């Protein structure tokens, strides 16, 4: 029973062909296999896919991934059935990502459709661009199951919306009432959601995210400390210094200098580590898509 497939995505795929498939006019069934190629379909119709002893309902917005040399049986519910497809090779041999053979793309369907259309358009002009577009599609596909679980209620939708709003507006003023309005809930309800899920207030979460972004810029760039403070939404240097001490355990200058010293020690065999405090917080929007 084939329910899942394993994708090696440490290297970009090689796209052999991509386009719009039209089926059903020659009959209600098709049977075929691609001996050396993976096949990805994003459907715009209803029907059934059979492979490896399993039946998978096809609905508009569903996506399937079939490994090479797998015989597939398609059953169409109409005389004209269209889907976007890509036939490709996966040259990677690194860590595998397990995904269902058939998934509902949900709210990601529009984005995936756009990416696949770009894959199709690029396939005749730039193999590198086509490969990059499909690689993005495949990586997004690995997150569809988690996204479906989130939609099912593992975290309140308003909390997700609030986190995304915070990430997009870290550099500017952020107030709890404004975030609550963006999430469509009351100030009190949003505060309760954050406390239940993170154990911290909304203000504490914002401070943490701002100082984490500051930590990255302090150790990864030569940007001046006042510029970093402004970039992360804490332009007052005294307040920025206080926030870094509270969240990172050191002043901004010490964070930067401490990492520089650890890099020097790495020459003697030590592994450089950035100053960091362990705090449980929500994953960011980038970690959940």
Coordinates of C-alpha atoms in Angstrom, one line a residue:
X1 CA 0.0 0.0 0.0
X2 CA 1.7 3.2 -1.2
X3 CA 0.6 6.1 1.0
X4 CA 3.9 8.1 1.3
X5 CA 7.0 8.8 -0.7
X6 CA 10.5 10.0 0.5
X7 CA 12.0 13.0 -1.2
X8 CA 15.8 13.8 -1.2
X9 CA 15.8 17.6 -1.5
X10 CA 19.4 18.5 -0.6
X11 CA 20.1 19.1 -4.3
X12 CA 17.8 20.8 -6.9
X13 CA 15.7 18.6 -9.2
X14 CA 16.5 18.1 -12.9
X15 CA 13.3 19.0 -14.8
X16 CA 12.8 16.8 -17.8
X17 CA 9.4 18.2 -18.8
X18 CA 6.7 20.4 -17.4
X19 CA 3.4 21.6 -18.8
X20 CA -0.4 21.3 -18.7
X21 CA -1.8 17.9 -19.1
X22 CA -5.3 17.3 -20.6
X23 CA -6.9 13.9 -20.2
X24 CA -10.3 12.2 -20.4
X25 CA -11.1 12.9 -24.0
X26 CA -9.6 9.5 -25.2
X27 CA -11.4 7.6 -22.5
X28 CA -12.2 7.6 -18.7
X29 CA -9.0 5.7 -17.8
X30 CA -5.2 5.9 -18.3
X31 CA -2.5 3.5 -17.3
X32 CA 1.2 4.3 -17.6
X33 CA 4.5 4.7 -15.8
X34 CA 7.7 6.8 -16.1
X35 CA 10.6 4.4 -15.7
X36 CA 13.2 7.0 -14.6
X37 CA 11.3 10.0 -13.6
X38 CA 9.3 11.4 -10.7
X39 CA 5.9 12.9 -11.6
X40 CA 4.1 15.7 -9.8
X41 CA 0.5 16.7 -10.6
X42 CA -1.5 19.6 -9.3
X43 CA -5.1 18.9 -10.2
X44 CA -8.0 21.0 -11.5
X45 CA -10.5 18.1 -11.7
X46 CA -12.0 15.2 -9.8
X47 CA -11.2 11.6 -10.2
X48 CA -9.1 8.8 -8.7
X49 CA -5.5 7.8 -8.7
X50 CA -4.5 4.2 -8.1
X51 CA -0.9 3.0 -7.4
X52 CA 0.8 0.3 -5.3
X53 CA -2.5 -1.1 -4.2
X54 CA -3.8 2.2 -2.9
X55 CA -6.7 4.5 -4.1
X56 CA -6.4 8.2 -3.7
X57 CA -9.3 10.5 -4.5
X58 CA -8.4 13.4 -6.8
X59 CA -10.0 16.8 -6.2
X60 CA -9.3 20.3 -7.5
X61 CA -6.4 21.7 -5.5
X62 CA -4.9 18.3 -4.6
X63 CA -1.3 17.5 -5.4
X64 CA 0.3 14.0 -6.0
X65 CA 3.9 12.9 -6.1
X66 CA 4.7 9.5 -7.7
X67 CA 8.2 7.9 -7.6
X68 CA 9.9 6.6 -10.8
X69 CA 8.9 3.3 -12.3
X70 CA 5.5 3.2 -10.6
X71 CA 2.5 2.1 -12.6
X72 CA -0.3 4.6 -12.1
X73 CA -4.0 4.2 -13.0
X74 CA -6.0 7.4 -13.5
X75 CA -9.8 7.4 -13.5
X76 CA -11.4 10.6 -14.8
X77 CA -14.8 12.0 -13.8
X78 CA -15.1 14.2 -16.9
X79 CA -14.2 14.2 -20.6
X80 CA -11.7 17.1 -20.2
X81 CA -9.5 17.0 -17.1
X82 CA -6.6 19.4 -16.8
X83 CA -3.7 19.5 -14.4
X84 CA -0.2 21.0 -14.1
X85 CA 2.6 18.5 -14.1
X86 CA 6.3 18.2 -13.8
X87 CA 8.5 15.1 -14.7
X88 CA 11.8 15.3 -13.0
X89 CA 14.8 13.5 -11.5
X90 CA 16.0 13.9 -7.9
X91 CA 19.9 13.7 -7.9
X92 CA 20.1 14.3 -4.1
X93 CA 21.2 11.5 -1.7
X94 CA 20.8 13.4 1.6
X95 CA 18.2 13.3 4.3
X96 CA 14.8 12.2 3.0
X97 CA 11.5 14.1 3.6
X98 CA 8.4 11.9 3.8
X99 CA 5.2 13.3 2.2
X100 CA 1.9 11.7 1.4
X101 CA 1.4 10.5 -2.2
X102 CA -1.8 12.7 -2.4
X103 CA -2.2 16.0 -0.4
X104 CA -4.8 18.8 -0.3
X105 CA -2.7 22.0 -1.0
X106 CA -5.4 24.0 0.8
X107 CA -4.6 27.7 0.9
X108 CA -1.2 27.0 -0.7
X109 CA -2.9 25.9 -3.9
X110 CA -2.8 29.3 -5.5
X111 CA 0.9 29.8 -4.7
X112 CA 1.9 26.4 -5.9
X113 CA -0.1 26.9 -9.1
X114 CA 1.9 30.1 -9.7
X115 CA 5.2 28.4 -9.0
X116 CA 4.4 25.5 -11.3
X117 CA 3.3 27.8 -14.1
X118 CA 6.7 29.6 -13.8
X119 CA 8.3 26.1 -13.9
X120 CA 6.5 25.4 -17.2
X121 CA 7.3 28.8 -18.6
X122 CA 11.0 28.5 -17.7
X123 CA 11.4 24.9 -18.9
X124 CA 11.8 26.0 -22.6
X125 CA 14.1 28.9 -21.8
X126 CA 16.3 28.3 -18.7
X127 CA 16.7 24.8 -17.1
X128 CA 18.3 26.4 -14.1
X129 CA 15.3 28.7 -13.5
X130 CA 12.9 25.8 -14.1
X131 CA 14.8 23.7 -11.6
X132 CA 14.8 26.4 -9.0
X133 CA 11.0 27.0 -9.3
X134 CA 10.2 23.3 -9.0
X135 CA 12.6 22.9 -6.0
X136 CA 10.6 25.6 -4.3
X137 CA 7.4 23.7 -5.0
X138 CA 8.8 20.5 -3.6
X139 CA 10.0 22.2 -0.4
X140 CA 6.6 23.8 0.1
X141 CA 5.0 20.4 -0.5
X142 CA 6.9 19.0 2.5
X143 CA 5.1 21.6 4.7
X144 CA 1.6 20.9 3.6
X145 CA 0.9 18.2 6.2
X146 CA 2.0 20.5 9.0
X147 CA -0.1 23.3 7.5
X148 CA -3.1 21.0 7.4
X149 CA -2.6 20.1 11.1
X150 CA -2.4 23.8 11.9
X151 CA -5.6 24.4 10.0
X152 CA -7.2 21.6 12.0
X153 CA -6.7 23.4 15.2
X154 CA -3.3 22.5 16.7
X155 CA -2.8 26.3 17.1
X156 CA -5.4 29.0 17.1
X157 CA -5.5 30.7 13.6
X158 CA -5.5 34.1 15.3
X159 CA -2.2 33.2 17.0
X160 CA -0.7 32.3 13.6
X161 CA -2.0 35.6 12.1
X162 CA -0.6 37.6 15.0
X163 CA 2.9 36.0 14.7
X164 CA 3.0 36.7 11.0
X165 CA 2.0 40.3 11.6
X166 CA 4.7 40.7 14.2
X167 CA 7.4 39.2 11.9
X168 CA 6.4 41.5 9.1
X169 CA 6.4 44.7 11.2
X170 CA 9.3 44.1 13.6
X171 CA 11.1 47.1 12.4
X172 CA 8.2 49.5 13.2
X173 CA 6.0 50.3 16.1
X174 CA 4.0 47.3 17.4
X175 CA 1.2 47.5 19.9
X176 CA -0.9 44.7 21.3
X177 CA -4.2 46.4 20.3
X178 CA -3.0 46.8 16.7
X179 CA -1.8 43.2 16.6
X180 CA -5.1 42.0 18.0
X181 CA -7.0 44.0 15.4
X182 CA -4.9 42.4 12.6
X183 CA -5.6 38.9 14.1
X184 CA -9.3 39.7 14.4
X185 CA -9.5 39.1 18.2
X186 CA -9.7 41.2 21.3
X187 CA -6.7 42.5 23.2
X188 CA -7.6 40.2 26.1
X189 CA -8.2 37.1 23.9
X190 CA -4.8 37.6 22.2
X191 CA -3.0 38.0 25.5
X192 CA -4.6 34.8 26.7
X193 CA -3.6 32.9 23.5
X194 CA 0.0 33.9 23.8
X195 CA 0.1 33.0 27.5
X196 CA -1.5 29.6 26.9
X197 CA 0.8 28.7 24.0
X198 CA 4.1 30.3 25.0
X199 CA 3.8 31.1 28.7
X200 CA 4.8 34.7 27.9
X201 CA 3.1 37.9 27.1
X202 CA 2.8 39.4 23.6
X203 CA 5.2 42.2 24.6
X204 CA 7.8 39.6 25.8
X205 CA 7.4 37.7 22.5
X206 CA 8.0 40.8 20.5
X207 CA 11.1 41.7 22.5
X208 CA 12.5 38.2 22.0
X209 CA 12.0 38.3 18.3
X210 CA 13.5 41.7 18.0
X211 CA 16.6 40.7 20.0
X212 CA 17.0 37.4 18.1
X213 CA 17.1 39.4 14.8
X214 CA 19.5 41.8 16.4
X215 CA 21.7 38.9 17.5
X216 CA 21.9 37.7 14.0
X217 CA 22.9 41.1 12.6
X218 CA 25.4 41.6 15.4
X219 CA 27.3 38.4 14.6
X220 CA 26.7 38.1 10.9
X221 CA 27.2 41.7 9.7
X222 CA 29.3 44.7 10.3
X223 CA 26.3 47.0 10.5
X224 CA 26.7 49.6 13.2
X225 CA 24.9 49.0 16.5
X226 CA 22.7 52.1 16.2
X227 CA 21.6 51.0 12.8
X228 CA 20.8 47.5 14.0
X229 CA 18.8 48.9 16.9
X230 CA 16.7 50.9 14.4
X231 CA 16.4 47.9 12.0
X232 CA 14.8 45.7 14.7
X233 CA 12.4 48.4 16.0
X234 CA 14.2 49.6 19.1
X235 CA 15.9 52.8 18.0
X236 CA 16.5 54.1 21.5
X237 CA 20.0 52.8 22.3
X238 CA 19.5 52.6 26.1
X239 CA 16.3 50.5 25.6
X240 CA 18.1 48.4 23.0
X241 CA 21.0 47.7 25.3
X242 CA 18.6 46.8 28.1
X243 CA 16.6 44.4 25.9
X244 CA 19.8 42.7 24.7
X245 CA 21.0 42.2 28.2
X246 CA 17.6 40.7 29.3
X247 CA 17.2 38.4 26.3
X248 CA 20.7 37.6 25.2
X249 CA 22.5 37.9 28.5
X250 CA 25.0 40.5 27.3
X251 CA 25.2 44.0 25.8
X252 CA 25.1 44.3 22.0
X253 CA 28.8 45.1 21.9
X254 CA 29.6 42.1 24.1
X255 CA 27.5 39.8 21.9
X256 CA 29.4 41.0 18.8
X257 CA 32.9 40.8 20.5
X258 CA 32.2 37.5 22.2
X259 CA 31.3 35.9 18.9
X260 CA 34.5 37.4 17.3
X261 CA 36.6 35.9 20.1
X262 CA 34.9 32.5 19.7
X263 CA 35.9 32.6 16.0
X264 CA 39.5 33.3 16.9
X265 CA 39.3 30.3 19.3
X266 CA 38.0 28.1 16.5
X267 CA 41.5 28.3 14.9
X268 CA 42.7 26.4 18.0
X269 CA 40.0 23.7 17.5
X270 CA 37.0 25.3 19.4
X271 CA 33.6 25.6 17.8
X272 CA 32.3 29.2 17.7
X273 CA 29.0 29.7 19.4
X274 CA 26.8 32.8 19.5
X275 CA 25.6 33.9 22.9
X276 CA 22.1 32.6 23.4
X277 CA 19.5 32.1 26.0
X278 CA 17.1 29.2 25.8
X279 CA 13.5 30.4 25.9
X280 CA 10.4 28.6 24.6
X281 CA 8.6 30.7 22.0
X282 CA 6.4 30.2 19.1
X283 CA 8.0 29.2 15.8
X284 CA 8.2 32.2 13.4
X285 CA 6.2 32.4 10.2
X286 CA 9.2 31.3 8.2
X287 CA 9.5 28.1 10.3
X288 CA 5.9 27.1 9.8
X289 CA 5.5 27.5 6.0

